[in-house]
Amino acid sequence: MISRISAQAWRGAALGALWVQVAALLFTAAYALWRDPRSPDGWFGGLEALLAALALAWWTVLLGRLLRGQVTPPEDGTRRALSLTFPWLTALRLGLWGTLGLALLAGVAPEANPVALTALMTVWFGAIVSGNAVFGTLVRLSGAPGDPLLRQRLREWLNLSAALAVGMTVLNVVPVRGFSATPEPGTQLVYGLGGVLDVAATVLALRAVMALGPGSGEATAKP
């Protein structure tokens, strides 16, 4: 039955889910700042969610053009905005990841299960790398929508990102004993729903890209 769904239907579902995810990230940014207005965790969490929302919004616009067979030139404002934003988002995420890694090496959580901590750091790092690759690959593919190698790379990175998003959702909701306290129900709901949206939107984007015909994406150039 899935194979009978048209490319247009996949496109609509993917773009709709992605815009819902953008709205959810903006809400998450506001929630992080409201919950911890005087804490560095609140400010960094809010900034990360805000940058992620901006990058995803521009990514969604480029994906929509790709799925409609449009070519986006390098001087396009949306493409340039995404090209400038996602490296800063990746740098922020790597900075947060590295800070936690140094703290763990310094023995900040001696009672925590080392296997659980290793899983946390590994999945988080993988999610950062795959997210960066998804952004960068679409930027390049938007200028050459018919490139089969770039299409394949985008599909592979989206597939990996979906799997890692599942892991990140679990890690954000289920605390690591000896390392983090059980989050409040509101926090679990916000980050749990955000994670589910991330997984769903990524899978739908993957299906929409897979539904592209072999010759699509070469006909029109965006003015």
C-alpha positions as CSV (number, residue, x, y, z in Angstrom):
1,M,0.0,0.0,0.0
2,I,2.9,2.4,0.8
3,S,4.2,1.9,-2.7
4,R,0.9,3.2,-4.1
5,I,1.2,6.6,-2.4
6,S,2.1,9.3,-4.9
7,A,5.1,11.5,-4.7
8,Q,2.8,14.5,-4.3
9,A,1.2,12.9,-1.2
10,W,4.6,12.1,0.3
11,R,5.7,15.7,-0.4
12,G,2.7,17.2,1.3
13,A,3.0,14.9,4.3
14,A,6.7,15.5,4.7
15,L,6.5,19.3,4.4
16,G,3.5,19.4,6.8
17,A,5.3,17.4,9.4
18,L,8.5,19.5,9.0
19,W,6.6,22.8,9.6
20,V,5.0,21.3,12.6
21,Q,8.4,20.4,13.9
22,V,9.7,23.9,13.3
23,A,6.8,25.2,15.5
24,A,7.6,22.6,18.1
25,L,11.2,23.7,18.2
26,L,10.2,27.3,18.7
27,F,8.0,26.2,21.5
28,T,10.8,24.2,23.0
29,A,13.1,27.2,22.9
30,A,10.5,29.3,24.7
31,Y,9.9,26.5,27.3
32,A,13.6,26.1,28.0
33,L,14.0,29.9,28.7
34,W,10.8,30.0,30.8
35,R,11.7,26.9,32.8
36,D,15.3,28.0,33.6
37,P,15.6,31.8,32.9
38,R,18.7,32.2,35.1
39,S,20.4,28.9,34.3
40,P,23.0,28.4,31.6
41,D,21.2,25.2,30.7
42,G,18.1,27.2,30.0
43,W,19.8,29.7,27.8
44,F,21.9,27.2,25.9
45,G,18.9,24.9,25.5
46,G,16.8,27.8,24.2
47,L,19.5,29.0,21.8
48,E,20.1,25.5,20.4
49,A,16.3,25.0,19.9
50,L,16.0,28.4,18.2
51,L,18.9,27.9,15.8
52,A,17.5,24.4,15.1
53,A,14.1,25.9,14.2
54,L,15.6,28.5,11.9
55,A,17.9,26.0,10.2
56,L,15.0,23.5,9.8
57,A,12.7,26.2,8.4
58,W,15.2,27.1,5.6
59,W,15.9,23.4,5.1
60,T,12.2,22.7,4.6
61,V,11.9,25.5,2.0
62,L,14.8,24.0,0.1
63,L,13.4,20.5,0.4
64,G,10.0,21.7,-0.9
65,R,11.8,23.2,-4.0
66,L,13.7,20.0,-4.5
67,L,10.6,17.9,-4.4
68,R,8.9,20.2,-6.9
69,G,11.9,19.8,-9.3
70,Q,13.2,23.4,-8.8
71,V,16.9,24.3,-8.9
72,T,18.1,26.7,-6.3
73,P,21.1,28.8,-7.3
74,P,24.0,29.5,-4.9
75,E,23.0,33.2,-4.5
76,D,19.5,32.4,-3.4
77,G,18.7,33.9,0.0
78,T,17.3,30.8,1.7
79,R,20.2,28.6,0.5
80,R,22.7,31.2,1.8
81,A,20.9,31.6,5.1
82,L,20.9,27.8,5.7
83,S,24.6,27.6,4.6
84,L,25.5,30.2,7.2
85,T,23.2,28.9,10.0
86,F,23.8,25.2,10.2
87,P,27.6,25.3,10.8
88,W,26.9,27.5,13.9
89,L,24.2,25.1,15.1
90,T,26.6,22.2,14.7
91,A,29.4,24.1,16.5
92,L,27.0,24.9,19.4
93,R,25.9,21.3,19.6
94,L,29.5,20.0,19.5
95,G,30.5,22.6,22.2
96,L,27.7,21.3,24.5
97,W,28.7,17.7,23.7
98,G,32.4,18.4,24.4
99,T,31.7,20.2,27.6
100,L,29.7,17.3,29.0
101,G,32.4,14.9,27.8
102,L,35.1,16.8,29.7
103,A,32.9,16.9,32.8
104,L,32.3,13.2,32.6
105,L,36.1,12.6,32.2
106,A,36.6,14.7,35.3
107,G,34.4,12.4,37.3
108,V,31.2,14.5,37.6
109,A,29.0,11.4,37.7
110,P,31.0,8.6,39.3
111,E,28.0,6.6,40.2
112,A,26.5,6.6,36.7
113,N,26.5,3.4,34.6
114,P,29.5,3.8,32.2
115,V,27.7,1.8,29.5
116,A,24.7,4.2,29.6
117,L,26.9,7.2,29.5
118,T,28.8,5.8,26.6
119,A,25.5,5.2,24.8
120,L,24.4,8.7,25.5
121,M,27.6,10.4,24.2
122,T,27.8,8.1,21.2
123,V,24.2,8.6,20.1
124,W,24.3,12.3,20.7
125,F,27.5,12.7,18.7
126,G,26.1,10.6,15.9
127,A,23.0,12.8,15.8
128,I,25.1,15.9,15.6
129,V,27.1,14.6,12.7
130,S,24.2,13.2,10.8
131,G,22.2,16.4,11.3
132,N,25.0,18.4,9.9
133,A,25.3,16.1,6.9
134,V,21.6,16.3,6.2
135,F,21.7,20.1,6.1
136,G,24.9,20.2,4.0
137,T,23.8,17.5,1.6
138,L,20.5,19.3,0.8
139,V,22.3,22.6,0.3
140,R,24.5,21.0,-2.4
141,L,21.6,18.9,-3.9
142,S,19.4,22.0,-4.1
143,G,21.7,23.3,-6.8
144,A,21.8,20.0,-8.7
145,P,18.5,18.2,-7.9
146,G,19.2,15.5,-10.6
147,D,22.5,14.4,-9.1
148,P,22.0,10.7,-8.3
149,L,25.0,10.5,-5.9
150,L,23.8,13.4,-3.8
151,R,20.3,12.0,-3.7
152,Q,21.6,8.7,-2.5
153,R,23.7,10.5,0.2
154,L,20.7,12.5,1.3
155,R,18.6,9.3,1.6
156,E,21.3,7.6,3.6
157,W,21.8,10.5,6.0
158,L,18.0,10.8,6.5
159,N,17.7,7.1,7.2
160,L,20.5,7.3,9.8
161,S,19.1,10.5,11.3
162,A,15.7,8.9,11.8
163,A,17.3,6.0,13.7
164,L,19.4,8.3,15.9
165,A,16.4,10.5,16.5
166,V,14.7,7.5,18.2
167,G,17.7,7.1,20.4
168,M,17.9,10.8,21.3
169,T,14.2,10.8,22.2
170,V,14.7,7.9,24.6
171,L,17.8,9.5,26.1
172,N,16.0,12.9,26.6
173,V,13.0,11.3,28.3
174,V,14.5,8.4,30.3
175,P,17.2,9.6,32.8
176,V,20.5,7.9,33.3
177,R,20.7,6.7,36.9
178,G,23.4,8.5,38.8
179,F,23.8,11.1,36.2
180,S,20.5,13.0,35.7
181,A,17.4,13.3,37.8
182,T,14.0,12.2,36.6
183,P,12.6,15.1,34.6
184,E,9.4,16.8,35.4
185,P,6.3,15.5,33.6
186,G,6.1,18.7,31.6
187,T,9.7,18.5,30.5
188,Q,9.2,14.8,29.5
189,L,6.1,15.7,27.5
190,V,7.8,18.6,25.7
191,Y,11.0,16.7,24.8
192,G,9.2,13.4,24.2
193,L,6.7,14.9,21.7
194,G,9.5,16.9,20.1
195,G,11.4,13.7,19.6
196,V,8.4,11.9,18.1
197,L,7.9,14.8,15.7
198,D,11.6,14.6,14.8
199,V,11.4,10.9,14.0
200,A,8.1,11.2,12.0
201,A,9.2,14.3,10.0
202,T,12.6,12.7,9.2
203,V,11.0,9.4,8.0
204,L,8.4,11.3,5.9
205,A,11.2,13.5,4.4
206,L,13.1,10.3,3.5
207,R,10.0,8.7,1.9
208,A,9.4,11.9,-0.1
209,V,13.0,12.0,-1.4
210,M,12.7,8.2,-2.2
211,A,9.5,8.9,-4.2
212,L,11.3,11.3,-6.6
213,G,11.5,10.1,-10.1
214,P,14.9,9.5,-11.6
215,G,14.6,12.4,-13.9
216,S,12.9,14.9,-11.6
217,G,14.6,18.0,-10.4
218,E,16.2,19.1,-13.7
219,A,13.4,21.0,-15.4
220,T,13.0,24.4,-13.7
221,A,15.3,26.9,-12.0
222,K,14.0,29.1,-9.3
223,P,14.0,32.8,-10.4
